[in-house]
Short mmCIF file of C-alpha atoms and ligand atoms in Angstrom, two decimals:
data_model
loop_
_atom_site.label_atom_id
_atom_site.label_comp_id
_atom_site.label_asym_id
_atom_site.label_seq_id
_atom_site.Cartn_x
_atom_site.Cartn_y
_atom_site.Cartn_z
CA UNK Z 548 0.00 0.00 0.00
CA UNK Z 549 1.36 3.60 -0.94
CA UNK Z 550 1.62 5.91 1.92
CA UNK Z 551 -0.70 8.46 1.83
CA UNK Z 552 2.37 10.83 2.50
CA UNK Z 553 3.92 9.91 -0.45
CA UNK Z 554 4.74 12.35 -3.02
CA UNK Z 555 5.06 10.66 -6.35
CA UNK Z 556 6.33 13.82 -8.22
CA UNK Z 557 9.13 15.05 -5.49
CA UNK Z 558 10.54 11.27 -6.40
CA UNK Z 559 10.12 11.30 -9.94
CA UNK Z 560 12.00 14.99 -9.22
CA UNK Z 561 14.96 13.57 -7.35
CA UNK Z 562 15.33 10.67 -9.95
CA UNK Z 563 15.91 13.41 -12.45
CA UNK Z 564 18.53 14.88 -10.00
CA UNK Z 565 16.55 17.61 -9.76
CA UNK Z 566 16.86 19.59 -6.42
CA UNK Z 567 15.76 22.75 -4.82
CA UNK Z 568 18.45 25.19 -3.31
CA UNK Z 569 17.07 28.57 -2.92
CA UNK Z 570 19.04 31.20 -2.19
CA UNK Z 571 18.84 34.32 -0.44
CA UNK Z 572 15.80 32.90 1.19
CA UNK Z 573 15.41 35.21 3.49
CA UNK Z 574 15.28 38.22 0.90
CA UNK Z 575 12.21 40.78 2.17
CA UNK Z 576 11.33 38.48 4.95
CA UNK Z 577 11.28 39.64 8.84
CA UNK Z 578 13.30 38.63 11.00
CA UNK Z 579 14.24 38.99 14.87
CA UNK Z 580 17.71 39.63 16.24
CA UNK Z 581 17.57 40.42 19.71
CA UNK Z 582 20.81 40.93 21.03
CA UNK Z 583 22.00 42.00 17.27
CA UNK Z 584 23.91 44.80 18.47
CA UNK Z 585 26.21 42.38 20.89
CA UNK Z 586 29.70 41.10 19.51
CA UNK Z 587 28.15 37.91 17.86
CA UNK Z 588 24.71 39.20 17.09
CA UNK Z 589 25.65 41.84 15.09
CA UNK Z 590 27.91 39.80 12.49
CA UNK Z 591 24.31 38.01 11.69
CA UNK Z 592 22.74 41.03 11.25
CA UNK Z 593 25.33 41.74 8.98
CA UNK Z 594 24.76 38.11 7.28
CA UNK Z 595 21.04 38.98 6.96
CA UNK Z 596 21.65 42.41 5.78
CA UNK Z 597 23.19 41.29 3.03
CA UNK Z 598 20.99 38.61 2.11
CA UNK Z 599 18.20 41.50 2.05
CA UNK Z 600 15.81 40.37 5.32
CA UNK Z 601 13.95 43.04 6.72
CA UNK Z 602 15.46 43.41 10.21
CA UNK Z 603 14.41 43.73 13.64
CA UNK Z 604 17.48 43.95 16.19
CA UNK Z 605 17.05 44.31 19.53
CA UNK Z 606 19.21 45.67 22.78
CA UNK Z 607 19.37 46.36 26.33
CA UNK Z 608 20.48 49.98 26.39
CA UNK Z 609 23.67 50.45 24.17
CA UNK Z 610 22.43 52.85 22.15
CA UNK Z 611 25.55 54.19 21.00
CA UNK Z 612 26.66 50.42 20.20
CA UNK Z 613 23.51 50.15 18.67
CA UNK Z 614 23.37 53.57 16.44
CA UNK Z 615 27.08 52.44 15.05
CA UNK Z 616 25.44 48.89 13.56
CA UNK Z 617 22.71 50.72 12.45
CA UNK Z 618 25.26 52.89 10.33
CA UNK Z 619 27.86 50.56 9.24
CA UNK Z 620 25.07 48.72 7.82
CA UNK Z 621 23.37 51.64 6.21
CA UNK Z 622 26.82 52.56 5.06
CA UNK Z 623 28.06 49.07 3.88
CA UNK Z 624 25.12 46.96 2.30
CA UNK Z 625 22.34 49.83 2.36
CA UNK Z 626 20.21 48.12 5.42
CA UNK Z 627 17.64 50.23 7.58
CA UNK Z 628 17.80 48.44 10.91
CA UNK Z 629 14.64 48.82 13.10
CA UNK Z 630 16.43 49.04 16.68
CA UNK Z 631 14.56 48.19 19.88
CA UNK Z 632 15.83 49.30 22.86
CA UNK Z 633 14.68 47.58 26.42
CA UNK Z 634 15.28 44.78 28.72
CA UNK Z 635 13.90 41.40 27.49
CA UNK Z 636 12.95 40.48 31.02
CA UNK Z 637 10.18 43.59 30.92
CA UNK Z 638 6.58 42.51 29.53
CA UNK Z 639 6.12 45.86 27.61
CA UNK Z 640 9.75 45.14 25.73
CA UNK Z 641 8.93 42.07 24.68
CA UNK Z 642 5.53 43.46 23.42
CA UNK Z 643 7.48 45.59 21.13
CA UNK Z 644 9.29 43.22 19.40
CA UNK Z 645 5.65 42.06 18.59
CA UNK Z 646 4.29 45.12 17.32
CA UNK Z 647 7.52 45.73 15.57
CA UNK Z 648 6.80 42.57 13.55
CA UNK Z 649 3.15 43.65 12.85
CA UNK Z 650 4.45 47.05 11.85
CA UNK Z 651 6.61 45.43 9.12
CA UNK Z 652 3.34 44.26 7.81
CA UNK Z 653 4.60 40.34 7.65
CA UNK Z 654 5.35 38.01 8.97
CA UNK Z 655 7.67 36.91 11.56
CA UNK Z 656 9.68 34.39 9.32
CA UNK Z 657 12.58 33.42 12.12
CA UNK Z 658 14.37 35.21 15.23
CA UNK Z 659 17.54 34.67 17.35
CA UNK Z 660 17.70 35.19 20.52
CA UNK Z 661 21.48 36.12 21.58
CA UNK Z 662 21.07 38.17 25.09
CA UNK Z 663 23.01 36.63 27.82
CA UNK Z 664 25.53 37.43 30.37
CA UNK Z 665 29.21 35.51 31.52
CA UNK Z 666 28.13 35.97 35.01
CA UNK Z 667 32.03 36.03 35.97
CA UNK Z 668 31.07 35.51 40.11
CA UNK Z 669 33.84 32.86 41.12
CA UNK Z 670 32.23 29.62 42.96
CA UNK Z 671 33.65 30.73 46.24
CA UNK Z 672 31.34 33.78 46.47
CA UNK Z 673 28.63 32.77 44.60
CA UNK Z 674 25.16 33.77 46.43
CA UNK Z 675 21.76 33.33 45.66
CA UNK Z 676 21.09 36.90 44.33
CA UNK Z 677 23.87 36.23 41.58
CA UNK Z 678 23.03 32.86 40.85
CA UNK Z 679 19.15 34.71 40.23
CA UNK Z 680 21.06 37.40 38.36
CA UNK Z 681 22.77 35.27 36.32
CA UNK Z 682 19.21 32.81 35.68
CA UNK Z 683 16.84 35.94 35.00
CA UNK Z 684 19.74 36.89 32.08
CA UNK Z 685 20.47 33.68 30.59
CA UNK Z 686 17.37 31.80 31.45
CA UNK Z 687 14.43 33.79 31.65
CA UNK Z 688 14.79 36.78 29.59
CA UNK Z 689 15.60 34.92 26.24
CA UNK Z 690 13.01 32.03 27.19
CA UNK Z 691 10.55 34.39 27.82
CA UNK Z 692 11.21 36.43 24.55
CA UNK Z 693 11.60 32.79 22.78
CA UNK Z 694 7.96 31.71 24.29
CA UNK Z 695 6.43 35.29 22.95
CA UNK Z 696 8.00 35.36 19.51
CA UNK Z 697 7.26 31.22 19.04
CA UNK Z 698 4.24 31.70 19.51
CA UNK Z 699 3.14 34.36 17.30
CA UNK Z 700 5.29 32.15 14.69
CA UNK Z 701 3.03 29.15 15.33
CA UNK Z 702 0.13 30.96 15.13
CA UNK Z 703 0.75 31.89 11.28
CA UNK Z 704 0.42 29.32 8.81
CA UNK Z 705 3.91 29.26 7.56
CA UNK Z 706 5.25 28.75 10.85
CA UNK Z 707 8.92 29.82 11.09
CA UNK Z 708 12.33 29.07 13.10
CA UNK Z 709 13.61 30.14 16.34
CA UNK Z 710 17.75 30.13 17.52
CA UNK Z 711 18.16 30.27 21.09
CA UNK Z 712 21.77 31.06 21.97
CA UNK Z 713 23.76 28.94 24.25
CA UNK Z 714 27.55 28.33 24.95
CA UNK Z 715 29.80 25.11 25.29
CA UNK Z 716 29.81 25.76 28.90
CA UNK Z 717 26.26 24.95 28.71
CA UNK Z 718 26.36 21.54 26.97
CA UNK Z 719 29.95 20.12 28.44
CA UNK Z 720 31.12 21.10 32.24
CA UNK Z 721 33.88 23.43 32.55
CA UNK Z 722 35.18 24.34 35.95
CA UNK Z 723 34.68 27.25 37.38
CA UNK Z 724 31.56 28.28 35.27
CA UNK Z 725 28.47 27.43 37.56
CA UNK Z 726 26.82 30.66 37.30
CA UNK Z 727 26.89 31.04 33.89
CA UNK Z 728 26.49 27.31 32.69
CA UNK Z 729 23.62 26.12 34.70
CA UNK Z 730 21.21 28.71 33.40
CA UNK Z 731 22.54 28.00 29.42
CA UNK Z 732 22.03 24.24 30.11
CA UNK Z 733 18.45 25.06 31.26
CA UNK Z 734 18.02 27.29 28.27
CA UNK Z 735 19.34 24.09 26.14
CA UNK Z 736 16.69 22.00 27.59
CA UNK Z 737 13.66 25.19 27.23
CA UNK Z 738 14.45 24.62 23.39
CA UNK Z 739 13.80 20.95 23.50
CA UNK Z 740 11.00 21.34 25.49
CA UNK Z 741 9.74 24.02 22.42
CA UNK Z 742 10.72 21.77 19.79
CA UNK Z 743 8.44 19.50 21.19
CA UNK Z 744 5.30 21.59 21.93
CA UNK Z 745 5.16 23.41 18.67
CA UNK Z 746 4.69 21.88 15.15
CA UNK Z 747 5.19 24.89 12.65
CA UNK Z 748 8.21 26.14 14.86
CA UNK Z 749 11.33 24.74 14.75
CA UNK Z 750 13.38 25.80 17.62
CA UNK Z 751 17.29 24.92 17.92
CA UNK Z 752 20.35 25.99 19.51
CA UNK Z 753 23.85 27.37 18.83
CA UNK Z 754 26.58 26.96 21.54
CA UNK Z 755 29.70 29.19 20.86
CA UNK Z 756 32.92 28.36 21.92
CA UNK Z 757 35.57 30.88 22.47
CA UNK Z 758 35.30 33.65 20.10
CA UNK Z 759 37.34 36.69 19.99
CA UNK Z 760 34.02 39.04 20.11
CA UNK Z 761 31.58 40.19 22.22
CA UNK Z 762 31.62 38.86 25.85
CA UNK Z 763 34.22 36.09 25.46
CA UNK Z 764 36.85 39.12 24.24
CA UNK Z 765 38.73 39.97 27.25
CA UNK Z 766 38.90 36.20 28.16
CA UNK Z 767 40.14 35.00 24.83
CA UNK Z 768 42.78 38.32 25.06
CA UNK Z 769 43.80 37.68 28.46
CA UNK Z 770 45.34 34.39 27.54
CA UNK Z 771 42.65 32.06 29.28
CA UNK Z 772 42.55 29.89 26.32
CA UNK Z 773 45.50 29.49 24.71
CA UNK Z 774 46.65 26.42 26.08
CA UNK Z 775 43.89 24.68 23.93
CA UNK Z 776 45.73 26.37 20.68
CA UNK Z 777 49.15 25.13 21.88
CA UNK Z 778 48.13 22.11 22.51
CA UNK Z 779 46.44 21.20 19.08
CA UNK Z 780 42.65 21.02 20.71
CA UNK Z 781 41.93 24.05 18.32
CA UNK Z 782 43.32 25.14 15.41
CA UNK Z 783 42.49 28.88 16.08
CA UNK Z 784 39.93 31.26 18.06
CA UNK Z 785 35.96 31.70 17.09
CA UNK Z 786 34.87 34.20 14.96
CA UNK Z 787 31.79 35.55 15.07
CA UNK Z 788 31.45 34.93 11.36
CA UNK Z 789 31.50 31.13 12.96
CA UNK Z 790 28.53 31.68 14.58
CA UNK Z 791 26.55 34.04 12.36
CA UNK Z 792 26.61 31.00 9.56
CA UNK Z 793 25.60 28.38 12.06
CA UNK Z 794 22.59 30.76 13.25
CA UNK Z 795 21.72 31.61 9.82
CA UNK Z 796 21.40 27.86 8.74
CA UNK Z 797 18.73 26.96 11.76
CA UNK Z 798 16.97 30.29 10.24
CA UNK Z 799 16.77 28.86 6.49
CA UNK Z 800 12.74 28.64 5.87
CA UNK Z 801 11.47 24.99 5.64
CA UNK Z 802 14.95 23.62 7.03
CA UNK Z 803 14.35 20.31 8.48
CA UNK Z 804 16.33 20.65 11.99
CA UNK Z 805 14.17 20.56 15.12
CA UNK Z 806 15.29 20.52 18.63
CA UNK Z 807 19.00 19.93 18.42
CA UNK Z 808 22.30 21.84 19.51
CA UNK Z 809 25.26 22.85 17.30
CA UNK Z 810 28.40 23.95 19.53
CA UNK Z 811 30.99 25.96 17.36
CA UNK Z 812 34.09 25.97 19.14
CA UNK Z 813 36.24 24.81 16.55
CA UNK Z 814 35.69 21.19 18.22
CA UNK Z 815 37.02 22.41 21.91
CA UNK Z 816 34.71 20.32 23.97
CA UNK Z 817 34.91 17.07 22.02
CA UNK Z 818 38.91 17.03 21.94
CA UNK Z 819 40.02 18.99 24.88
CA UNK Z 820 40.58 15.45 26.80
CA UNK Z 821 43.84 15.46 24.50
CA UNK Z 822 45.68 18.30 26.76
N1 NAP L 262 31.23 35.91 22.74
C1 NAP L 262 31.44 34.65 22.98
O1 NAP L 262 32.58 34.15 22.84
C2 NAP L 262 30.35 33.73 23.44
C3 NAP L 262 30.70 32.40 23.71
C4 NAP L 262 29.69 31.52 24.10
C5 NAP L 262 28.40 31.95 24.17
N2 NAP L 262 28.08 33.24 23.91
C6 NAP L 262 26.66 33.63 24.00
O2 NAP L 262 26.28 34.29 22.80
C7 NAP L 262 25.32 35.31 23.10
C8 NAP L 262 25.80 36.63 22.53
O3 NAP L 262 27.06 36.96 23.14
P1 NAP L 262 27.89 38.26 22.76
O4 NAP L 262 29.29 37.91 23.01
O5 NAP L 262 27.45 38.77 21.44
O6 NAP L 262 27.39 39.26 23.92
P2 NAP L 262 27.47 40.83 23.98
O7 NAP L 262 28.51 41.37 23.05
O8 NAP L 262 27.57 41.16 25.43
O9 NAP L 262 26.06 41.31 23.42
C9 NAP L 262 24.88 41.01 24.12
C10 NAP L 262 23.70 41.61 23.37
O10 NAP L 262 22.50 41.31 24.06
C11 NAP L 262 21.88 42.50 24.53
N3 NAP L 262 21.28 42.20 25.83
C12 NAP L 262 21.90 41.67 26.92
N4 NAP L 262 21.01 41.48 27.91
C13 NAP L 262 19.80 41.91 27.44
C14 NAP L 262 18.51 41.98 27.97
N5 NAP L 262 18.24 41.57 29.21
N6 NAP L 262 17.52 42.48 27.20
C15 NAP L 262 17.75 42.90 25.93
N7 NAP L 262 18.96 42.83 25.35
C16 NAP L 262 19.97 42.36 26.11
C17 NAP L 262 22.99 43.53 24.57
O11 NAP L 262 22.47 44.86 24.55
P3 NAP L 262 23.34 46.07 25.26
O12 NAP L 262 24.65 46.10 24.54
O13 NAP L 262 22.51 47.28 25.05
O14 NAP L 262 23.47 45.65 26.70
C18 NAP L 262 23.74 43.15 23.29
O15 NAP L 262 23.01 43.57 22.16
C19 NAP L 262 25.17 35.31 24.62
O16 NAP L 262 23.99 34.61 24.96
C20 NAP L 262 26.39 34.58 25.12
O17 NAP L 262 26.15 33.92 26.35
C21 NAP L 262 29.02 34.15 23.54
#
């Protein structure tokens, strides 16, 4: 018996080694960057920009950070950024990021979520205010803003994809990183949790490594990890280029990931048992 899921003329398709690559998918769509003004975030706005999405990025309260991305793109691929300023973690923020979708007049076709803080409190004087600290701005903020942005994606008929940043910290244990870790593991397992309740969202993950942007910057200059260089663990530092491509691949419309994690860190977690 044929499956009644069976399409006869997508086989008779791939027998002609025909296939379907679109490009620039994204072209005139909207999309959600919140965080797009950080060290990471904004090399995917820059990705997007040049692909030609219509783009929403989001911030804290940077503005001047924020005003400079807005112009470099203007001045480098001829972009008009629509910047949101506000904390994630407020109600009325995140019901801006709505009403700046419904103001493009389309809709919401994907959205990362990069906000986050290294919560650098060392184990020995950790206390339950910064552990909170460090939950409300890894944890709840972007779930939260993932939960409000999903949804309005599932409600639409095309559905639509949602990247939820993480770190390696988050999906391997690293000493010495509790109060940053424990909230970006929870965030790992809010995705799955997404991925499971929706069914026209797709909702994945990216985990960074160490890249030489954005929060990570100091760390990576200070000579915290170059012992995984020296020792052949990594070839060389993140980029946020690195990152921007592997967020940029969960956005791709109709992509068929759902629910899963990709770390970029150059393969740090899997081989550091060499040093
Ligand atoms: N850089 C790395 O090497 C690295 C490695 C692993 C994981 N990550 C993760 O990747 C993500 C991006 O990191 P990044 O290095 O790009 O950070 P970043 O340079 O510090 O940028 C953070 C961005 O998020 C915004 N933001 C922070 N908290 C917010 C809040 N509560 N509400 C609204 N916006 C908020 C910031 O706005 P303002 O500038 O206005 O505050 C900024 O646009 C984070 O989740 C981080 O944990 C980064």
């Amino acid at each position: 018996m044929l499956s009644t899921h069976w399409d006869e003329s997508l086989a008779e398709r791939y027998r002609a080694h025909r296939y379907d690559f679109p490009e620039k998918a994204l072209a005139g769509r909207t999309v959600v960057v919140a965080g797009g003004t950080g060290g990471l975030g904004s090399a995917l706005v820059a990705l997007l920009a040049k692909e030609g999405a219509r783009l929403i990025v989001g911030y804290r309260a940077n503005g001047e950070r924020a005003e400079k991305l807005a112009g470099a793109m203007k001045s480098q691929l001829h972009t008009d950024l629509k910047l949101l300023p506000g904390d994630i973690l407020d109600p009325a923020v995140r019901e801006s990021y709505i009403d700046a979708v419904r103001q493009s007049g389309q809709l919401l076709a994907g959205a990362a979520i990069f906000p986050g803080d290294p919560a650098r409190v060392p184990f020995e004087s950790l206390t339950r205010e910064a552990i909170s600290t460090s939950f409300d701005s890894n944890y709840t903020g972007p779930m939260l803003l993932a939960r409000d942005l999903g949804a309005m994606m599932e409600s639409s008929e095309s559905g639509g994809n949602l990247v939820l940043l993480a770190t390696m910290q988050g999906v391997a244990p690293f000493p010495s990183s509790l109060a940053y870790a424990a909230p970006k593991a929870a965030l790992v397992h809010a995705a799955r949790v997404l991925a499971q309740q929706w069914n026209k969202v797709c909702v994945n993950v990216v985990a960074p490594g160490a890249t030489v942007a954005g929060m990570a910057e100091l760390s990576v200059k200070s000579g915290k990890y170059h012992r995984y260089i020296e020792t052949g663990v990594i070839t060389r530092f993140g980029r946020p280029e690195d990152v921007a491509r592997a967020v940029r691949f969960f956005l791709e419309p109709g992509q068929y990931a759902n629910g899963q994690v990709l770390i970029v860190d150059g393969g740090l977690t899997f081989r550091r048992g060499r040093t």
